[in-house]
């Protein structure tokens, strides 16, 4: 039986949580989880080993590096059903299971157990201490690790040079394009720039490899035609096609915000994954007075307002800004541009896209370039 509960966003938010919280803060939790799990499995005489990823982690750092996203263990395939019984008896949450592995989530940490065929592994073992627990690993991993390191060291300089040149080239290409569009010789990073229409239209709405495509996927997909249109002018053209915007408005799914948002709103699955309306409504309703910023969303929800935040009803009861008010608003609220893509101020940008789709005049943004 296959179980697959987590999606790509769940994994991203899991890694992001520990990056923000600090990996060192997971130490005591990981010690307790590993110790308890090993104890529960050993009661049934199950042979359990440290798997390759965790072994390589230990060998590479000469100690266990807590930045590892999970603890990787392995057991012989013939013990699989017993292991699954132990997991269920202890109410460990299974987030993924297939023929070859099971992933369990305990106290906000992941443990990944791989089911291996005994005949493929040399029985010679090495014992080490990881997270205050003594555990064995297959000696063949030791030799595999050092062969891999030898290969990496031999090719490291070449690989580093190629990768470095590639990213330097991309950055320079994006910056040169931006400088041409803005008709400037050099970018001053502490300077506030007025963003003309040509520059605005040639900006990318989001970096194609940004985590936003994971966290805000449904909201970005509906306005970019599933990531096919990254450039502002392409989004304008897409939404300007006959009845395109009205058609999308019929497909919109409203995010229902009934409960307080826990943790960071910018990385909240509850906030971003239950609808697709946030950016589309910015296009459709454009610039409105008194829109509650994300950082004050919980305050709005806490006050038990009858109108669902960022819904159709919410925007329709707000008064539109006139051109003078928009001009002043954009001067006071800067956008940020990083490598020719918009890294801050997307709702304002989509509101301007809405103006252009409707045939209204472009009003300049002001922003910093990084």
Short mmCIF file of N, CA, C and O in Angstrom, two decimals, residues 1-130:
data_model
loop_
_atom_site.label_atom_id
_atom_site.label_comp_id
_atom_site.label_asym_id
_atom_site.label_seq_id
_atom_site.Cartn_x
_atom_site.Cartn_y
_atom_site.Cartn_z
N UNK A 1 0.85 -1.20 0.00
CA UNK A 1 0.00 0.00 0.00
C UNK A 1 0.88 1.25 0.00
O UNK A 1 1.84 1.34 0.76
N UNK A 2 0.53 2.20 -0.85
CA UNK A 2 1.29 3.45 -0.92
C UNK A 2 0.56 4.55 -0.17
O UNK A 2 -0.65 4.71 -0.31
N UNK A 3 1.32 5.28 0.65
CA UNK A 3 0.79 6.44 1.37
C UNK A 3 1.62 7.65 0.96
O UNK A 3 2.85 7.58 0.92
N UNK A 4 0.96 8.75 0.62
CA UNK A 4 1.69 9.96 0.25
C UNK A 4 0.89 11.18 0.72
O UNK A 4 0.06 11.71 -0.01
N UNK A 5 1.14 11.59 1.95
CA UNK A 5 0.34 12.65 2.58
C UNK A 5 0.92 14.04 2.31
O UNK A 5 0.19 14.99 2.06
N UNK A 6 2.22 14.17 2.38
CA UNK A 6 2.85 15.48 2.20
C UNK A 6 3.01 15.80 0.72
O UNK A 6 3.29 14.91 -0.10
N UNK A 7 2.87 17.09 0.39
CA UNK A 7 3.19 17.55 -0.95
C UNK A 7 4.49 18.35 -0.93
O UNK A 7 5.13 18.48 0.11
N UNK A 8 4.84 18.90 -2.06
CA UNK A 8 6.10 19.65 -2.20
C UNK A 8 6.17 20.82 -1.22
O UNK A 8 7.21 21.12 -0.65
N UNK A 9 5.02 21.44 -1.00
CA UNK A 9 4.97 22.59 -0.09
C UNK A 9 5.24 22.15 1.35
O UNK A 9 5.92 22.86 2.10
N UNK A 10 4.68 21.01 1.76
CA UNK A 10 4.91 20.52 3.12
C UNK A 10 6.40 20.32 3.39
O UNK A 10 6.91 20.70 4.45
N UNK A 11 7.10 19.73 2.41
CA UNK A 11 8.54 19.51 2.59
C UNK A 11 9.28 20.83 2.66
O UNK A 11 10.17 21.01 3.50
N UNK A 12 8.91 21.76 1.79
CA UNK A 12 9.57 23.08 1.81
C UNK A 12 9.37 23.77 3.15
O UNK A 12 10.31 24.30 3.74
N UNK A 13 8.13 23.75 3.66
CA UNK A 13 7.84 24.43 4.92
C UNK A 13 8.53 23.74 6.10
O UNK A 13 8.92 24.40 7.06
N UNK A 14 8.67 22.44 6.02
CA UNK A 14 9.38 21.69 7.06
C UNK A 14 10.84 22.14 7.13
O UNK A 14 11.36 22.49 8.19
N UNK A 15 11.52 22.15 5.97
CA UNK A 15 12.92 22.58 5.94
C UNK A 15 13.05 24.05 6.34
O UNK A 15 13.96 24.44 7.07
N UNK A 16 12.11 24.84 5.86
CA UNK A 16 12.15 26.28 6.16
C UNK A 16 11.96 26.54 7.66
O UNK A 16 12.59 27.42 8.23
N UNK A 17 11.08 25.77 8.29
CA UNK A 17 10.84 25.93 9.73
C UNK A 17 12.13 25.76 10.52
O UNK A 17 12.44 26.59 11.40
N UNK A 18 12.90 24.72 10.23
CA UNK A 18 14.12 24.47 11.00
C UNK A 18 15.24 25.44 10.63
O UNK A 18 16.08 25.78 11.47
N UNK A 19 15.23 25.91 9.38
CA UNK A 19 16.21 26.93 9.00
C UNK A 19 15.96 28.21 9.78
O UNK A 19 16.89 28.85 10.27
N UNK A 20 14.68 28.56 9.92
CA UNK A 20 14.31 29.77 10.65
C UNK A 20 14.48 29.58 12.16
O UNK A 20 14.91 30.50 12.86
N UNK A 21 14.10 28.43 12.66
CA UNK A 21 14.16 28.17 14.10
C UNK A 21 15.58 27.95 14.60
O UNK A 21 15.88 28.18 15.77
N UNK A 22 16.43 27.48 13.70
CA UNK A 22 17.82 27.16 14.07
C UNK A 22 17.97 25.66 14.24
O UNK A 22 17.27 25.05 15.07
N UNK A 23 18.85 25.06 13.45
CA UNK A 23 19.01 23.60 13.48
C UNK A 23 19.49 23.11 14.84
O UNK A 23 19.13 22.00 15.26
N UNK A 24 20.25 23.94 15.55
CA UNK A 24 20.75 23.53 16.87
C UNK A 24 19.59 23.30 17.85
O UNK A 24 19.72 22.50 18.79
N UNK A 25 18.47 23.98 17.62
CA UNK A 25 17.32 23.82 18.51
C UNK A 25 16.62 22.47 18.34
O UNK A 25 15.73 22.13 19.11
N UNK A 26 17.03 21.71 17.32
CA UNK A 26 16.42 20.40 17.11
C UNK A 26 17.18 19.28 17.82
O UNK A 26 16.72 18.14 17.83
N UNK A 27 18.33 19.61 18.41
CA UNK A 27 19.22 18.57 18.95
C UNK A 27 18.53 17.66 19.96
O UNK A 27 18.52 16.43 19.82
N UNK A 28 17.95 18.23 21.00
CA UNK A 28 17.35 17.41 22.05
C UNK A 28 16.16 16.60 21.54
O UNK A 28 15.96 15.45 21.95
N UNK A 29 15.38 17.19 20.64
CA UNK A 29 14.25 16.47 20.05
C UNK A 29 14.75 15.26 19.28
O UNK A 29 14.24 14.15 19.42
N UNK A 30 15.81 15.45 18.49
CA UNK A 30 16.33 14.37 17.65
C UNK A 30 16.94 13.25 18.49
O UNK A 30 16.78 12.06 18.17
N UNK A 31 17.63 13.64 19.56
CA UNK A 31 18.20 12.63 20.46
C UNK A 31 17.10 11.75 21.03
O UNK A 31 17.21 10.52 21.05
N UNK A 32 16.05 12.39 21.52
CA UNK A 32 14.95 11.66 22.15
C UNK A 32 14.24 10.76 21.14
O UNK A 32 13.95 9.59 21.43
N UNK A 33 13.96 11.30 19.94
CA UNK A 33 13.25 10.52 18.92
C UNK A 33 14.06 9.30 18.51
O UNK A 33 13.54 8.17 18.47
N UNK A 34 15.34 9.50 18.22
CA UNK A 34 16.18 8.39 17.75
C UNK A 34 16.34 7.33 18.83
O UNK A 34 16.22 6.13 18.58
N UNK A 35 16.58 7.77 20.06
CA UNK A 35 16.76 6.84 21.17
C UNK A 35 15.50 5.99 21.39
O UNK A 35 15.56 4.76 21.53
N UNK A 36 14.34 6.66 21.39
CA UNK A 36 13.07 5.96 21.62
C UNK A 36 12.77 5.00 20.48
O UNK A 36 12.33 3.85 20.70
N UNK A 37 12.99 5.45 19.25
CA UNK A 37 12.70 4.60 18.08
C UNK A 37 13.59 3.37 18.08
O UNK A 37 13.11 2.24 17.88
N UNK A 38 14.89 3.56 18.30
CA UNK A 38 15.81 2.42 18.33
C UNK A 38 15.42 1.43 19.43
O UNK A 38 15.45 0.22 19.23
N UNK A 39 15.08 1.96 20.59
CA UNK A 39 14.67 1.11 21.71
C UNK A 39 13.43 0.29 21.36
O UNK A 39 13.37 -0.91 21.62
N UNK A 40 12.45 0.94 20.73
CA UNK A 40 11.21 0.24 20.36
C UNK A 40 11.46 -0.84 19.32
O UNK A 40 10.85 -1.92 19.37
N UNK A 41 12.36 -0.57 18.40
CA UNK A 41 12.66 -1.56 17.35
C UNK A 41 13.51 -2.72 17.87
O UNK A 41 13.31 -3.87 17.50
N UNK A 42 14.44 -2.38 18.75
CA UNK A 42 15.32 -3.42 19.29
C UNK A 42 14.57 -4.40 20.18
O UNK A 42 14.99 -5.55 20.35
N UNK A 43 13.46 -3.99 20.75
CA UNK A 43 12.63 -4.90 21.56
C UNK A 43 12.16 -6.08 20.74
O UNK A 43 11.93 -7.18 21.26
N UNK A 44 12.00 -5.87 19.44
CA UNK A 44 11.57 -6.95 18.54
C UNK A 44 12.74 -7.57 17.79
O UNK A 44 12.56 -8.21 16.76
N UNK A 45 13.94 -7.32 18.31
CA UNK A 45 15.17 -7.91 17.73
C UNK A 45 15.35 -7.56 16.25
O UNK A 45 15.80 -8.38 15.46
N UNK A 46 14.99 -6.34 15.91
CA UNK A 46 15.17 -5.87 14.54
C UNK A 46 16.55 -5.25 14.39
O UNK A 46 16.93 -4.37 15.17
N UNK A 47 17.28 -5.69 13.40
CA UNK A 47 18.59 -5.08 13.10
C UNK A 47 18.34 -3.78 12.35
O UNK A 47 17.70 -3.78 11.29
N UNK A 48 18.84 -2.70 12.90
CA UNK A 48 18.63 -1.39 12.28
C UNK A 48 19.97 -0.69 12.11
O UNK A 48 20.85 -0.78 12.97
N UNK A 49 20.16 -0.02 10.97
CA UNK A 49 21.45 0.55 10.62
C UNK A 49 21.28 2.03 10.23
O UNK A 49 20.21 2.45 9.80
N UNK A 50 22.37 2.75 10.40
CA UNK A 50 22.40 4.11 9.89
C UNK A 50 22.55 4.04 8.38
O UNK A 50 23.45 3.36 7.87
N UNK A 51 21.66 4.73 7.65
CA UNK A 51 21.69 4.63 6.19
C UNK A 51 22.69 5.61 5.59
O UNK A 51 23.21 6.51 6.25
N UNK A 52 22.90 5.44 4.30
CA UNK A 52 24.00 6.10 3.61
C UNK A 52 24.04 7.62 3.80
O UNK A 52 25.09 8.19 4.09
N UNK A 53 22.89 8.30 3.66
CA UNK A 53 22.90 9.77 3.75
C UNK A 53 23.38 10.24 5.12
O UNK A 53 24.14 11.21 5.23
N UNK A 54 22.92 9.58 6.18
CA UNK A 54 23.34 9.97 7.52
C UNK A 54 24.79 9.58 7.79
O UNK A 54 25.52 10.28 8.48
N UNK A 55 25.23 8.46 7.21
CA UNK A 55 26.64 8.05 7.34
C UNK A 55 27.54 9.08 6.66
O UNK A 55 28.53 9.53 7.23
N UNK A 56 27.18 9.47 5.45
CA UNK A 56 27.99 10.45 4.72
C UNK A 56 28.01 11.78 5.45
O UNK A 56 29.02 12.48 5.46
N UNK A 57 26.88 12.14 6.04
CA UNK A 57 26.81 13.37 6.84
C UNK A 57 27.84 13.32 7.96
O UNK A 57 28.61 14.26 8.17
N UNK A 58 27.87 12.21 8.68
CA UNK A 58 28.79 12.04 9.81
C UNK A 58 30.25 12.06 9.34
O UNK A 58 31.10 12.76 9.91
N UNK A 59 30.57 11.31 8.29
CA UNK A 59 31.95 11.22 7.82
C UNK A 59 32.44 12.54 7.25
O UNK A 59 33.60 12.91 7.43
N UNK A 60 31.56 13.27 6.59
CA UNK A 60 31.96 14.52 5.95
C UNK A 60 32.33 15.59 6.98
O UNK A 60 33.24 16.38 6.76
N UNK A 61 31.63 15.61 8.10
CA UNK A 61 31.82 16.67 9.09
C UNK A 61 32.60 16.20 10.33
O UNK A 61 32.85 16.99 11.23
N UNK A 62 32.95 14.90 10.35
CA UNK A 62 33.61 14.29 11.52
C UNK A 62 32.76 14.40 12.79
O UNK A 62 33.25 14.25 13.90
N UNK A 63 31.53 14.76 12.61
CA UNK A 63 30.52 14.79 13.66
C UNK A 63 29.18 14.89 12.94
O UNK A 63 29.13 15.10 11.73
N UNK A 64 28.09 14.75 13.68
CA UNK A 64 26.79 14.76 13.02
C UNK A 64 26.33 16.19 12.80
O UNK A 64 26.17 16.96 13.75
N UNK A 65 26.12 16.57 11.54
CA UNK A 65 25.70 17.92 11.19
C UNK A 65 24.18 18.04 11.29
O UNK A 65 23.44 17.37 10.57
N UNK A 66 23.72 18.92 12.17
CA UNK A 66 22.28 19.05 12.43
C UNK A 66 21.52 19.73 11.30
O UNK A 66 20.29 19.84 11.35
N UNK A 67 22.21 20.22 10.30
CA UNK A 67 21.51 20.79 9.14
C UNK A 67 20.87 19.72 8.27
O UNK A 67 20.11 20.02 7.36
N UNK A 68 21.20 18.45 8.55
CA UNK A 68 20.56 17.35 7.81
C UNK A 68 19.05 17.41 8.00
O UNK A 68 18.57 17.61 9.12
N UNK A 69 18.30 17.23 6.91
CA UNK A 69 16.85 17.40 6.98
C UNK A 69 16.15 16.26 7.71
O UNK A 69 15.00 16.39 8.14
N UNK A 70 16.83 15.11 7.84
CA UNK A 70 16.20 13.95 8.48
C UNK A 70 17.28 12.99 8.96
O UNK A 70 18.45 13.13 8.59
N UNK A 71 16.87 12.02 9.78
CA UNK A 71 17.75 10.91 10.11
C UNK A 71 17.37 9.76 9.18
O UNK A 71 16.19 9.40 9.07
N UNK A 72 18.38 9.18 8.54
CA UNK A 72 18.17 8.11 7.57
C UNK A 72 18.62 6.78 8.17
O UNK A 72 19.77 6.63 8.58
N UNK A 73 17.70 5.81 8.22
CA UNK A 73 17.97 4.50 8.78
C UNK A 73 17.61 3.44 7.75
O UNK A 73 16.88 3.72 6.78
N UNK A 74 18.11 2.24 7.95
CA UNK A 74 17.75 1.14 7.05
C UNK A 74 17.54 -0.14 7.86
O UNK A 74 18.17 -0.33 8.91
N UNK A 75 16.65 -0.97 7.38
CA UNK A 75 16.40 -2.28 7.99
C UNK A 75 16.24 -3.30 6.87
O UNK A 75 15.92 -2.95 5.73
N UNK A 76 16.48 -4.57 7.21
CA UNK A 76 16.31 -5.62 6.20
C UNK A 76 14.84 -5.76 5.84
O UNK A 76 13.95 -5.65 6.69
N UNK A 77 14.61 -6.01 4.56
CA UNK A 77 13.25 -6.04 4.03
C UNK A 77 12.35 -7.07 4.74
O UNK A 77 11.15 -6.85 4.89
N UNK A 78 12.95 -8.16 5.19
CA UNK A 78 12.12 -9.18 5.85
C UNK A 78 11.54 -8.71 7.18
O UNK A 78 10.61 -9.32 7.72
N UNK A 79 12.09 -7.61 7.73
CA UNK A 79 11.58 -7.06 8.99
C UNK A 79 10.57 -5.94 8.78
O UNK A 79 10.09 -5.33 9.73
N UNK A 80 10.24 -5.68 7.54
CA UNK A 80 9.41 -4.52 7.20
C UNK A 80 8.08 -4.50 7.94
O UNK A 80 7.70 -3.49 8.55
N UNK A 81 7.34 -5.60 7.92
CA UNK A 81 6.01 -5.62 8.55
C UNK A 81 6.09 -5.41 10.06
O UNK A 81 5.21 -4.76 10.65
N UNK A 82 7.14 -5.95 10.67
CA UNK A 82 7.31 -5.75 12.12
C UNK A 82 7.57 -4.28 12.41
O UNK A 82 7.01 -3.71 13.36
N UNK A 83 8.41 -3.67 11.60
CA UNK A 83 8.72 -2.24 11.76
C UNK A 83 7.45 -1.39 11.62
O UNK A 83 7.19 -0.49 12.42
N UNK A 84 6.66 -1.69 10.61
CA UNK A 84 5.42 -0.93 10.41
C UNK A 84 4.46 -1.11 11.58
O UNK A 84 3.76 -0.17 11.97
N UNK A 85 4.44 -2.31 12.16
CA UNK A 85 3.61 -2.54 13.35
C UNK A 85 4.09 -1.69 14.53
O UNK A 85 3.29 -1.11 15.26
N UNK A 86 5.42 -1.64 14.71
CA UNK A 86 5.99 -0.81 15.79
C UNK A 86 5.63 0.65 15.58
O UNK A 86 5.25 1.36 16.52
N UNK A 87 5.70 1.11 14.33
CA UNK A 87 5.36 2.50 14.01
C UNK A 87 3.91 2.80 14.36
O UNK A 87 3.59 3.82 14.98
N UNK A 88 3.02 1.89 14.00
CA UNK A 88 1.59 2.10 14.26
C UNK A 88 1.27 2.03 15.75
O UNK A 88 0.48 2.81 16.27
N UNK A 89 1.89 1.08 16.45
CA UNK A 89 1.64 0.92 17.89
C UNK A 89 2.03 2.18 18.66
O UNK A 89 1.41 2.53 19.66
N UNK A 90 3.07 2.86 18.19
CA UNK A 90 3.56 4.05 18.87
C UNK A 90 2.94 5.34 18.32
O UNK A 90 3.36 6.45 18.68
N UNK A 91 1.95 5.16 17.42
CA UNK A 91 1.23 6.32 16.84
C UNK A 91 2.15 7.31 16.15
O UNK A 91 1.91 8.52 16.17
N UNK A 92 3.24 6.80 15.56
CA UNK A 92 4.08 7.67 14.75
C UNK A 92 3.33 7.98 13.46
O UNK A 92 2.72 7.09 12.86
N UNK A 93 3.39 9.21 13.03
CA UNK A 93 2.64 9.61 11.84
C UNK A 93 3.42 9.26 10.57
O UNK A 93 4.54 9.73 10.37
N UNK A 94 2.83 8.43 9.74
CA UNK A 94 3.44 8.07 8.45
C UNK A 94 3.01 9.11 7.42
O UNK A 94 1.82 9.29 7.17
N UNK A 95 3.99 9.80 6.82
CA UNK A 95 3.65 10.78 5.79
C UNK A 95 3.91 10.23 4.38
O UNK A 95 3.41 10.75 3.40
N UNK A 96 4.75 9.17 4.33
CA UNK A 96 5.02 8.54 3.03
C UNK A 96 5.38 7.08 3.26
O UNK A 96 6.13 6.76 4.18
N UNK A 97 4.85 6.21 2.40
CA UNK A 97 5.21 4.80 2.47
C UNK A 97 5.06 4.18 1.10
O UNK A 97 4.07 4.41 0.39
N UNK A 98 6.06 3.42 0.69
CA UNK A 98 5.94 2.61 -0.51
C UNK A 98 6.71 1.30 -0.27
O UNK A 98 7.05 0.98 0.88
N UNK A 99 6.99 0.57 -1.30
CA UNK A 99 7.67 -0.72 -1.16
C UNK A 99 9.05 -0.58 -0.53
O UNK A 99 9.49 -1.45 0.22
N UNK A 100 9.71 0.54 -0.82
CA UNK A 100 11.12 0.67 -0.46
C UNK A 100 11.42 1.50 0.78
O UNK A 100 12.54 1.43 1.30
N UNK A 101 10.47 2.29 1.23
CA UNK A 101 10.78 3.14 2.38
C UNK A 101 9.51 3.62 3.09
O UNK A 101 8.41 3.54 2.55
N UNK A 102 9.72 4.13 4.30
CA UNK A 102 8.65 4.78 5.05
C UNK A 102 9.22 6.04 5.68
O UNK A 102 10.35 6.04 6.17
N UNK A 103 8.46 7.12 5.62
CA UNK A 103 8.86 8.38 6.24
C UNK A 103 7.91 8.66 7.38
O UNK A 103 6.69 8.68 7.18
N UNK A 104 8.47 8.87 8.57
CA UNK A 104 7.61 9.14 9.73
C UNK A 104 7.94 10.51 10.31
O UNK A 104 9.09 10.96 10.29
N UNK A 105 6.90 11.16 10.80
CA UNK A 105 7.00 12.53 11.32
C UNK A 105 6.69 12.49 12.81
O UNK A 105 5.58 12.15 13.22
N UNK A 106 7.70 12.82 13.63
CA UNK A 106 7.56 12.76 15.09
C UNK A 106 8.08 14.07 15.67
O UNK A 106 9.24 14.45 15.43
N UNK A 107 7.25 14.75 16.44
CA UNK A 107 7.67 16.00 17.11
C UNK A 107 8.37 16.97 16.15
O UNK A 107 9.44 17.49 16.43
N UNK A 108 7.73 17.16 14.98
CA UNK A 108 8.23 18.10 13.97
C UNK A 108 9.55 17.70 13.34
O UNK A 108 10.26 18.54 12.78
N UNK A 109 9.90 16.40 13.43
CA UNK A 109 11.12 15.91 12.79
C UNK A 109 10.80 14.70 11.91
O UNK A 109 9.86 13.96 12.17
N UNK A 110 11.62 14.54 10.88
CA UNK A 110 11.47 13.42 9.96
C UNK A 110 12.47 12.31 10.25
O UNK A 110 13.65 12.57 10.50
N UNK A 111 11.99 11.07 10.20
CA UNK A 111 12.84 9.88 10.21
C UNK A 111 12.50 9.10 8.94
O UNK A 111 11.31 8.86 8.66
N UNK A 112 13.51 8.74 8.17
CA UNK A 112 13.29 8.01 6.93
C UNK A 112 13.95 6.63 7.04
O UNK A 112 15.16 6.54 7.26
N UNK A 113 13.13 5.58 6.91
CA UNK A 113 13.62 4.21 7.02
C UNK A 113 13.52 3.53 5.66
O UNK A 113 12.44 3.48 5.06
N UNK A 114 14.66 3.03 5.19
CA UNK A 114 14.70 2.35 3.89
C UNK A 114 14.72 0.83 4.13
O UNK A 114 15.42 0.34 5.01
N UNK A 115 13.95 0.13 3.31
CA UNK A 115 13.91 -1.33 3.41
C UNK A 115 14.89 -1.91 2.38
O UNK A 115 14.73 -1.69 1.18
N UNK A 116 15.88 -2.64 2.85
CA UNK A 116 16.98 -3.10 1.98
C UNK A 116 17.01 -4.63 1.90
O UNK A 116 16.57 -5.33 2.82
N UNK A 117 17.57 -5.13 0.78
CA UNK A 117 17.72 -6.58 0.60
C UNK A 117 19.07 -7.01 1.18
O UNK A 117 20.12 -6.47 0.81
N UNK A 118 19.02 -7.96 2.07
CA UNK A 118 20.19 -8.38 2.83
C UNK A 118 21.35 -8.80 1.93
O UNK A 118 22.52 -8.50 2.20
N UNK A 119 21.04 -9.48 0.83
CA UNK A 119 22.10 -10.05 -0.02
C UNK A 119 22.93 -8.98 -0.73
O UNK A 119 24.01 -9.27 -1.24
N UNK A 120 22.44 -7.74 -0.77
CA UNK A 120 23.18 -6.68 -1.46
C UNK A 120 24.19 -5.98 -0.55
O UNK A 120 24.90 -5.08 -1.00
N UNK A 121 24.24 -6.35 0.73
CA UNK A 121 25.07 -5.62 1.67
C UNK A 121 26.07 -6.55 2.36
O UNK A 121 25.70 -7.61 2.87
N UNK A 122 27.32 -6.11 2.35
CA UNK A 122 28.38 -6.84 3.05
C UNK A 122 28.10 -6.78 4.55
O UNK A 122 27.86 -5.71 5.09
N UNK A 123 28.12 -7.92 5.24
CA UNK A 123 27.74 -7.92 6.66
C UNK A 123 28.74 -7.24 7.60
O UNK A 123 28.46 -7.08 8.79
N UNK A 124 29.91 -6.83 7.08
CA UNK A 124 30.88 -6.16 7.94
C UNK A 124 30.36 -4.78 8.34
O UNK A 124 29.93 -4.00 7.49
N UNK A 125 30.40 -4.51 9.65
CA UNK A 125 29.78 -3.30 10.19
C UNK A 125 30.77 -2.44 10.97
O UNK A 125 31.78 -2.94 11.46
N UNK A 126 30.44 -1.16 11.08
CA UNK A 126 31.20 -0.21 11.91
C UNK A 126 30.20 0.42 12.88
O UNK A 126 29.09 0.79 12.48
N UNK A 127 30.59 0.55 14.14
CA UNK A 127 29.71 1.15 15.13
C UNK A 127 30.14 2.58 15.42
O UNK A 127 31.33 2.84 15.61
N UNK A 128 29.18 3.49 15.43
CA UNK A 128 29.48 4.89 15.77
C UNK A 128 28.41 5.41 16.73
O UNK A 128 27.38 4.77 16.94
N UNK A 129 28.68 6.59 17.29
CA UNK A 129 27.69 7.23 18.16
C UNK A 129 27.14 8.46 17.45
O UNK A 129 27.89 9.35 17.05
N UNK A 130 25.83 8.47 17.28
CA UNK A 130 25.14 9.58 16.62
C UNK A 130 23.98 10.01 17.51
O UNK A 130 23.18 9.16 17.92
#
